PDB file of C-alpha atoms in Angstrom:
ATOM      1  CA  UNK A  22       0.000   0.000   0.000  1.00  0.00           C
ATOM      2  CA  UNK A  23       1.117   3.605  -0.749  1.00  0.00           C
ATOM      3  CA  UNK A  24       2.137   5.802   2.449  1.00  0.00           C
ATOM      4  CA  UNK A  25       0.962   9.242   0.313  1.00  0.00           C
ATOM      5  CA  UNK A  26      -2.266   9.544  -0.859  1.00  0.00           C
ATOM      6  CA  UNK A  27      -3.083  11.695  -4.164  1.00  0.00           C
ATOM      7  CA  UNK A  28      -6.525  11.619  -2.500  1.00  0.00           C
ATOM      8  CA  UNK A  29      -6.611  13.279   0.847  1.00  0.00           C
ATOM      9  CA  UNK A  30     -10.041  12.328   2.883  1.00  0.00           C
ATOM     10  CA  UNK A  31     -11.584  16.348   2.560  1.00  0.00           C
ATOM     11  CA  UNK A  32     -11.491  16.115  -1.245  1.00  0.00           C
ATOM     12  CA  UNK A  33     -12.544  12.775  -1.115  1.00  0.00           C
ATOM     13  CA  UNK A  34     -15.937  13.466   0.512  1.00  0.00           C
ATOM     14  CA  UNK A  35     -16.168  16.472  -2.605  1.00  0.00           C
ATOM     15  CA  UNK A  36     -15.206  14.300  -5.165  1.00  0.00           C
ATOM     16  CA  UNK A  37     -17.829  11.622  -4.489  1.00  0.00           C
ATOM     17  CA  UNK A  38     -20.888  14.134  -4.435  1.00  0.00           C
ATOM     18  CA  UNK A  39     -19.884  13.714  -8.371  1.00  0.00           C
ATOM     19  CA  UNK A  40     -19.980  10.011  -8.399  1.00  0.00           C
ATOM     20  CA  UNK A  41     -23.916   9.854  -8.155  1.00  0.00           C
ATOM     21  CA  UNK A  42     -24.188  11.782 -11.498  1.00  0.00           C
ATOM     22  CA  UNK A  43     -25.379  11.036 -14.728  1.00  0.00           C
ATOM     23  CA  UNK A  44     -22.739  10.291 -17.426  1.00  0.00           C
ATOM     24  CA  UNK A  45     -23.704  13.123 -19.397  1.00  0.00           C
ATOM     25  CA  UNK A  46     -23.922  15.475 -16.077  1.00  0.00           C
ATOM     26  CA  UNK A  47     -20.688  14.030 -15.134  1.00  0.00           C
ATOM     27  CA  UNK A  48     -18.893  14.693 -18.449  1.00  0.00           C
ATOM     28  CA  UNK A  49     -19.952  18.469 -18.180  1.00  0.00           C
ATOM     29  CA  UNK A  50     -18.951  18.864 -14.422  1.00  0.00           C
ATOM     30  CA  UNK A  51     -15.197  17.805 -15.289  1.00  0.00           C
ATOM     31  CA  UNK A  52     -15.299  19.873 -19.044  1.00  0.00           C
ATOM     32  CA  UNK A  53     -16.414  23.484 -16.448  1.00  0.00           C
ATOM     33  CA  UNK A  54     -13.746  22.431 -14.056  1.00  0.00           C
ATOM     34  CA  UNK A  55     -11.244  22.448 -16.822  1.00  0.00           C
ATOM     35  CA  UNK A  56     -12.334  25.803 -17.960  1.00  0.00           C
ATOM     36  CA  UNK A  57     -11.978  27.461 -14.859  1.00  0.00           C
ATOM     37  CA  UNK A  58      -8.938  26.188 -13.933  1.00  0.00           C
ATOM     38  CA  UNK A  59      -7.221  26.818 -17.584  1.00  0.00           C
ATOM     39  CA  UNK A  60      -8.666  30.408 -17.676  1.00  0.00           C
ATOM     40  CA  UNK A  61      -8.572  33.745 -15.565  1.00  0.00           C
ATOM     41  CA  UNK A  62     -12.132  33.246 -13.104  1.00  0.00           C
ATOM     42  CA  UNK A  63     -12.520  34.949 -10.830  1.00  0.00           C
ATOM     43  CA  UNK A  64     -14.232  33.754  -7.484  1.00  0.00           C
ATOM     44  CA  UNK A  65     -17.700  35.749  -8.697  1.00  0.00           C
ATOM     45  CA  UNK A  66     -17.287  34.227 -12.085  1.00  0.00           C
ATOM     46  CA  UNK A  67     -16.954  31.240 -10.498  1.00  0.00           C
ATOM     47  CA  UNK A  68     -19.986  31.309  -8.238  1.00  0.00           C
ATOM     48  CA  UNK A  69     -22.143  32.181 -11.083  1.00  0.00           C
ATOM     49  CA  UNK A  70     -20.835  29.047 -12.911  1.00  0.00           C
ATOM     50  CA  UNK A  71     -21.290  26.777 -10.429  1.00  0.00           C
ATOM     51  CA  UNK A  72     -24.824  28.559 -10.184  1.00  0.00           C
ATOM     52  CA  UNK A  73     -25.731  28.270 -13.855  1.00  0.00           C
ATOM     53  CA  UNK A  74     -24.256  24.497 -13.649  1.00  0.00           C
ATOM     54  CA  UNK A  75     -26.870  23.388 -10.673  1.00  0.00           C
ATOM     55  CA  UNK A  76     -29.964  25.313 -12.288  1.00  0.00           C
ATOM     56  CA  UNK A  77     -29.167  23.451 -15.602  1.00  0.00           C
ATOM     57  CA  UNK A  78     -28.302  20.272 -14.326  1.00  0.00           C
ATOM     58  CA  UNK A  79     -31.286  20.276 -11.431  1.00  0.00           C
ATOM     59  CA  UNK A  80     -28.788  19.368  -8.953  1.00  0.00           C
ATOM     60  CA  UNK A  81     -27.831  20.015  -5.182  1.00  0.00           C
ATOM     61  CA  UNK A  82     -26.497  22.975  -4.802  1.00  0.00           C
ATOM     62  CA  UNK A  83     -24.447  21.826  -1.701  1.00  0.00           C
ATOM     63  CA  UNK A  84     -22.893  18.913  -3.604  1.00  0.00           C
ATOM     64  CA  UNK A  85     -22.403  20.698  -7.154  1.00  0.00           C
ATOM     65  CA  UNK A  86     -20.101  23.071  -5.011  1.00  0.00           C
ATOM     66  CA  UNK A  87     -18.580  20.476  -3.329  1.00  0.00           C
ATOM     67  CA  UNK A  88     -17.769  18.497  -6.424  1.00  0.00           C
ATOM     68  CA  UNK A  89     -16.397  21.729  -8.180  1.00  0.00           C
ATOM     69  CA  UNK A  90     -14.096  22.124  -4.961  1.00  0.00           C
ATOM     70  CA  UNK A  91     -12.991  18.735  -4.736  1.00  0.00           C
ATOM     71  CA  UNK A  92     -12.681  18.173  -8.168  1.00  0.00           C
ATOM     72  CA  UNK A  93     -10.271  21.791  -8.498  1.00  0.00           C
ATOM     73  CA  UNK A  94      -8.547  20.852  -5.491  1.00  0.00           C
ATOM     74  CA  UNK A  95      -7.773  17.606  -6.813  1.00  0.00           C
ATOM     75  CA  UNK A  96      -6.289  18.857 -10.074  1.00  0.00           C
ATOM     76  CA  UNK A  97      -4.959  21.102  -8.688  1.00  0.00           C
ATOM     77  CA  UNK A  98      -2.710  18.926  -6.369  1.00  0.00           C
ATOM     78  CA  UNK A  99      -2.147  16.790  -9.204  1.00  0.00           C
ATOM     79  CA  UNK A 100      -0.508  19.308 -11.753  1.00  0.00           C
ATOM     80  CA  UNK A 101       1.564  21.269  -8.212  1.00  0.00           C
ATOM     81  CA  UNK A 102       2.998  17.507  -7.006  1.00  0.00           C
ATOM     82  CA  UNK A 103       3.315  16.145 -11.128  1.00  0.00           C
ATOM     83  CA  UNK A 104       1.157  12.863  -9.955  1.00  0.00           C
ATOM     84  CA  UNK A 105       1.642   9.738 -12.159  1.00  0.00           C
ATOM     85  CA  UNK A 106      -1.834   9.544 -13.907  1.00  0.00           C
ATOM     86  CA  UNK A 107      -1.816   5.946 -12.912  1.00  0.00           C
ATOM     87  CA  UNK A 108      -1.661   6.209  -9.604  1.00  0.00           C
ATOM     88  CA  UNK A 109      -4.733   9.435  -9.696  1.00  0.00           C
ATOM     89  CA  UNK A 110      -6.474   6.407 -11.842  1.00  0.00           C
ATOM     90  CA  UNK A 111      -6.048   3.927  -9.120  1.00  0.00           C
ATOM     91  CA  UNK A 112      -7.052   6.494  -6.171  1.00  0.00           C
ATOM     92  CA  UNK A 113     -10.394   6.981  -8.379  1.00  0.00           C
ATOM     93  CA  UNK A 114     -11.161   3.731  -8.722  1.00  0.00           C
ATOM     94  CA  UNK A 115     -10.489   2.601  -4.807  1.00  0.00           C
ATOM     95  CA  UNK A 116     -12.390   5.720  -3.381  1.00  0.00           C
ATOM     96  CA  UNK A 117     -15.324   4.474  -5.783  1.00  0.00           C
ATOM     97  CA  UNK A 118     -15.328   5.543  -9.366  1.00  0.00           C
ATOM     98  CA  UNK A 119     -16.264   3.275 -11.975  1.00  0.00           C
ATOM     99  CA  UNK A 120     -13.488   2.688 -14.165  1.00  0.00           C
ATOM    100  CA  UNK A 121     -15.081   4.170 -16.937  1.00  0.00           C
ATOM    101  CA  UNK A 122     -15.320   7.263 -14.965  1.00  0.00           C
ATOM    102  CA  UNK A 123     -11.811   7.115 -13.627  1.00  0.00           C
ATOM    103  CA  UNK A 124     -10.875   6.814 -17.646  1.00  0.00           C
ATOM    104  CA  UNK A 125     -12.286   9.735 -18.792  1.00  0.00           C
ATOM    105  CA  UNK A 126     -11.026  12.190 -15.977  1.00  0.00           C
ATOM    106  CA  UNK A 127      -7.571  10.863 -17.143  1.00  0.00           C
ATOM    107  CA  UNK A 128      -8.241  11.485 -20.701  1.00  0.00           C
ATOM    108  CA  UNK A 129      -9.236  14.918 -20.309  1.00  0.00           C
ATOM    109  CA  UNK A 130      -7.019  15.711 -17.758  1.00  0.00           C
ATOM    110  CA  UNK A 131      -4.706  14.613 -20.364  1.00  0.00           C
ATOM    111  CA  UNK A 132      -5.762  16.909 -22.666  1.00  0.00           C
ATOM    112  CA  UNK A 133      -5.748  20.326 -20.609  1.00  0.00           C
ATOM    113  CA  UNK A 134      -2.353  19.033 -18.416  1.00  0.00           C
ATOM    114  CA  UNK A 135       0.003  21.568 -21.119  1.00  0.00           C
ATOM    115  CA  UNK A 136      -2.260  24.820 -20.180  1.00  0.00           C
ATOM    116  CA  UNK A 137      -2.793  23.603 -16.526  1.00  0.00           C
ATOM    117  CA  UNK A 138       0.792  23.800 -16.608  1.00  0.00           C
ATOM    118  CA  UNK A 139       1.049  26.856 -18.217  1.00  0.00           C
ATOM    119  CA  UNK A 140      -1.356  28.096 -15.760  1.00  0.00           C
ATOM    120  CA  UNK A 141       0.555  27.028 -12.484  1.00  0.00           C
ATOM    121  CA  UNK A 142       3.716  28.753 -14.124  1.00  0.00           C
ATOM    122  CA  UNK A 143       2.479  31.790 -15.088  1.00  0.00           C
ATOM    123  CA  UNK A 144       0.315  32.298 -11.302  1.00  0.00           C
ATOM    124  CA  UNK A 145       4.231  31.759  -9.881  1.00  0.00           C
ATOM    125  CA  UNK A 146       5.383  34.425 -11.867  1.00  0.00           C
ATOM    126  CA  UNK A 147       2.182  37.041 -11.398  1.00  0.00           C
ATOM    127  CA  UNK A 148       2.042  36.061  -7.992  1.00  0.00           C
ATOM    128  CA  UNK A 149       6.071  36.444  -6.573  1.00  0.00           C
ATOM    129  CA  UNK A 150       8.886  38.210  -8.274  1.00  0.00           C
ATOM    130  CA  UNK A 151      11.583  35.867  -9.130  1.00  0.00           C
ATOM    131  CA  UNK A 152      15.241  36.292  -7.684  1.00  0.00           C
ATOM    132  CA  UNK A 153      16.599  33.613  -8.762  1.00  0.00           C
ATOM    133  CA  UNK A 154      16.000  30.700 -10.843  1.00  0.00           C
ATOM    134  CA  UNK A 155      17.825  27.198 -11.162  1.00  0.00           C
ATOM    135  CA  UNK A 156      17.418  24.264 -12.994  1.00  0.00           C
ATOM    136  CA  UNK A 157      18.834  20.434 -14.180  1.00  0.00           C
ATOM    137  CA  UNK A 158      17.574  18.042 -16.544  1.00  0.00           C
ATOM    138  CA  UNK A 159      17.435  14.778 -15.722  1.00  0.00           C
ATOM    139  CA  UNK A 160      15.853  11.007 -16.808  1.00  0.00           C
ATOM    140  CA  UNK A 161      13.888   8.842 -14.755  1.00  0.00           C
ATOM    141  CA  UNK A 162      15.826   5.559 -14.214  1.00  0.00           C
ATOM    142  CA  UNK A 163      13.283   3.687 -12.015  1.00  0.00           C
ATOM    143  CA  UNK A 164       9.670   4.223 -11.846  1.00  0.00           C
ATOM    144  CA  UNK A 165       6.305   2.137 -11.090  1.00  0.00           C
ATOM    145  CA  UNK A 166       5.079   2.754 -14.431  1.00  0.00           C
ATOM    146  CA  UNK A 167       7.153   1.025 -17.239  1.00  0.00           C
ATOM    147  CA  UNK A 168       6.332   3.610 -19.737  1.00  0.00           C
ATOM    148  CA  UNK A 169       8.116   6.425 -17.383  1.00  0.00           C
ATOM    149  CA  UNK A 170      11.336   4.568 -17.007  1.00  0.00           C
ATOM    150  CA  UNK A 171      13.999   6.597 -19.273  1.00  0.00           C
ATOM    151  CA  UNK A 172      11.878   9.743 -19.618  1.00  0.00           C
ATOM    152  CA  UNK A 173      13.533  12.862 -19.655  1.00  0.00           C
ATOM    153  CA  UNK A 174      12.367  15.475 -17.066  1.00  0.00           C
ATOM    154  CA  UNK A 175      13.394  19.235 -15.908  1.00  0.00           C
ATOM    155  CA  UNK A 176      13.436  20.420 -12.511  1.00  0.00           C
ATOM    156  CA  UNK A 177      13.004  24.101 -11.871  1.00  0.00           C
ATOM    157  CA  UNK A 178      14.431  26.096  -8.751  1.00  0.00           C
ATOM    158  CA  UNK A 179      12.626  29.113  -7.876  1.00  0.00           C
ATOM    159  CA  UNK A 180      13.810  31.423  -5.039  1.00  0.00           C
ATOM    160  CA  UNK A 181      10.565  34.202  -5.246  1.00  0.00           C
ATOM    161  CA  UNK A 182      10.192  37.012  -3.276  1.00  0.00           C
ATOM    162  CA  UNK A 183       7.394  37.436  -0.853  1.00  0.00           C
ATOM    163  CA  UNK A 184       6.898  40.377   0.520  1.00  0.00           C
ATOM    164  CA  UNK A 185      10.022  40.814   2.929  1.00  0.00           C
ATOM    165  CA  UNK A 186      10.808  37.258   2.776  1.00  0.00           C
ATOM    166  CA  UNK A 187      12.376  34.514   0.007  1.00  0.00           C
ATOM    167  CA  UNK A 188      10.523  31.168  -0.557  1.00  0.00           C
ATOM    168  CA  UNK A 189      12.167  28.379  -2.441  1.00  0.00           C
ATOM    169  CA  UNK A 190       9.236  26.526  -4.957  1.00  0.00           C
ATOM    170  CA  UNK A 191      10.379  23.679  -6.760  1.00  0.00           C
ATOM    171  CA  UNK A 192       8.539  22.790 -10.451  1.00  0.00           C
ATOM    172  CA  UNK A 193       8.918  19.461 -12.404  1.00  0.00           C
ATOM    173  CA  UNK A 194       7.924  19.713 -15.833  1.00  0.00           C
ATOM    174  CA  UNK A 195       7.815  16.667 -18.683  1.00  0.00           C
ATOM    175  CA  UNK A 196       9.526  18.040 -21.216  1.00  0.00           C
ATOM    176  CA  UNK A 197       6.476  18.434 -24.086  1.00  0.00           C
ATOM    177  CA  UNK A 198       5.222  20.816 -20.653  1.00  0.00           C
ATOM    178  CA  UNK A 199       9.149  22.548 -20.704  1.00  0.00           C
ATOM    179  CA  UNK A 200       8.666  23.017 -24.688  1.00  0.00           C
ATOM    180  CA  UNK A 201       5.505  24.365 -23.993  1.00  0.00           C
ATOM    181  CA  UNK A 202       6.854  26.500 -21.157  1.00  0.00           C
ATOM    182  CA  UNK A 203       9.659  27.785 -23.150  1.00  0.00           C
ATOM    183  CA  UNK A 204       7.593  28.445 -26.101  1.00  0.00           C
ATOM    184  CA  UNK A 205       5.232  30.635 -24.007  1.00  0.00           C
ATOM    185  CA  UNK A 206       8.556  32.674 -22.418  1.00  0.00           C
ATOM    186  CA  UNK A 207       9.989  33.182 -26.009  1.00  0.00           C
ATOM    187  CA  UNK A 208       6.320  34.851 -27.034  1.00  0.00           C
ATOM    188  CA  UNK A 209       6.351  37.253 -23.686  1.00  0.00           C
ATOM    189  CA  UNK A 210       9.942  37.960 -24.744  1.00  0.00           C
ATOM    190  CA  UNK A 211       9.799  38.997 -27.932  1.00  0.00           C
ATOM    191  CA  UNK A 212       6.463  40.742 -26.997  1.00  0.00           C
ATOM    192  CA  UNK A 213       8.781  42.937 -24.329  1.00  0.00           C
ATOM    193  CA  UNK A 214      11.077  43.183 -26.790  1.00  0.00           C
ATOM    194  CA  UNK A 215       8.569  44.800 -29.322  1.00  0.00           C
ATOM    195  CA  UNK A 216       7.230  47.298 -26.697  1.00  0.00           C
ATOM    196  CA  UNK A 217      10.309  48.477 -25.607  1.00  0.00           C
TER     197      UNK A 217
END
């Protein structure tokens, strides 16, 4: 048995306020949650989706909200501690989820993890000013997944300012997610560069 759960028992109690809903109802829930957390909401923007979402869906209020925070939370946690999918797909299943369920959150969390990443980048750099900045590049040589074993990753350093103090944040990226990343600081350069 794992000692670290992806899953803590909070989000757990959230996340299976979804479990009771229809397929279709289900499908939208986790397409919204991907839209808010891939865009710029805004708590009130968010309250009036999760509004919109119950009065179209004829849900609970109380567990539509729920499911939305679990559900972010979740993601959330994922894309900050760069989860292996398979063990998020296992955590699904044992808390409850059908596997069919459990499959699709996977696939579309597949599908938004490059602008959730962009996402959790670009709040660090809003949020703190950076002072310094480290990285190394390295390849997995072990892992619990075949798949991952060789896989080249890059670890980023951050030393941000906070107010009067410095935090170390540490970032592990893929490397499609560093392409992406680096693509994204080559557009704000040149963007600078063009203004100035």
């Amino acid at each position: 048995k794992r000692m670290n759960k992806v899953i803590n028992e909070k989000v757990k109690k959230e996340l299976l306020f979804s479990n009771n809903l229809e397929d279709q109802v289900f499908a939208d829930l986790i397409e919204e949650v991907f839209i808010i957390l891939t865009s710029n909401f805004k708590i009130a923007d968010l309250e009036k989706k999760v509004s919109i979402f119950v009065e179209t869906n004829n849900g609970s209020k109380k567990h539509i909200e729920a499911s939305f925070r679990g559900w972010l939370s979740l993601f959330r946690d994922t894309q900050r501690n760069n989860t292996n999918l398979k063990t998020l797909f296992e955590e699904l299943k044992e808390i409850g989820f059908t596997k069919g369920k459990a499959q699709f959150v996977l696939k579309k969390y597949q599908e938004h993890e490059q602008a959730l990443s962009k996402v959790l980048i670009g709040n660090t750099f809003v949020v703190n000013e950076i002072v310094d900045m480290q990285w190394k590049f390295g390849v997995s040589a072990g892992s619990n997944e075949f798949r991952q074993t060789g896989e080249s990753f890059l670890q980023l350093k951050l030393v941000l300012q906070q107010g009067a103090e410095q935090k170390e944040s540490y970032i592990e990226l893929t490397l499609p997610q560093f392409y992406s990343f680096l693509k994204e600081m080559e557009k704000a350069k040149a963007s600078m560069e063009q203004a100035s």
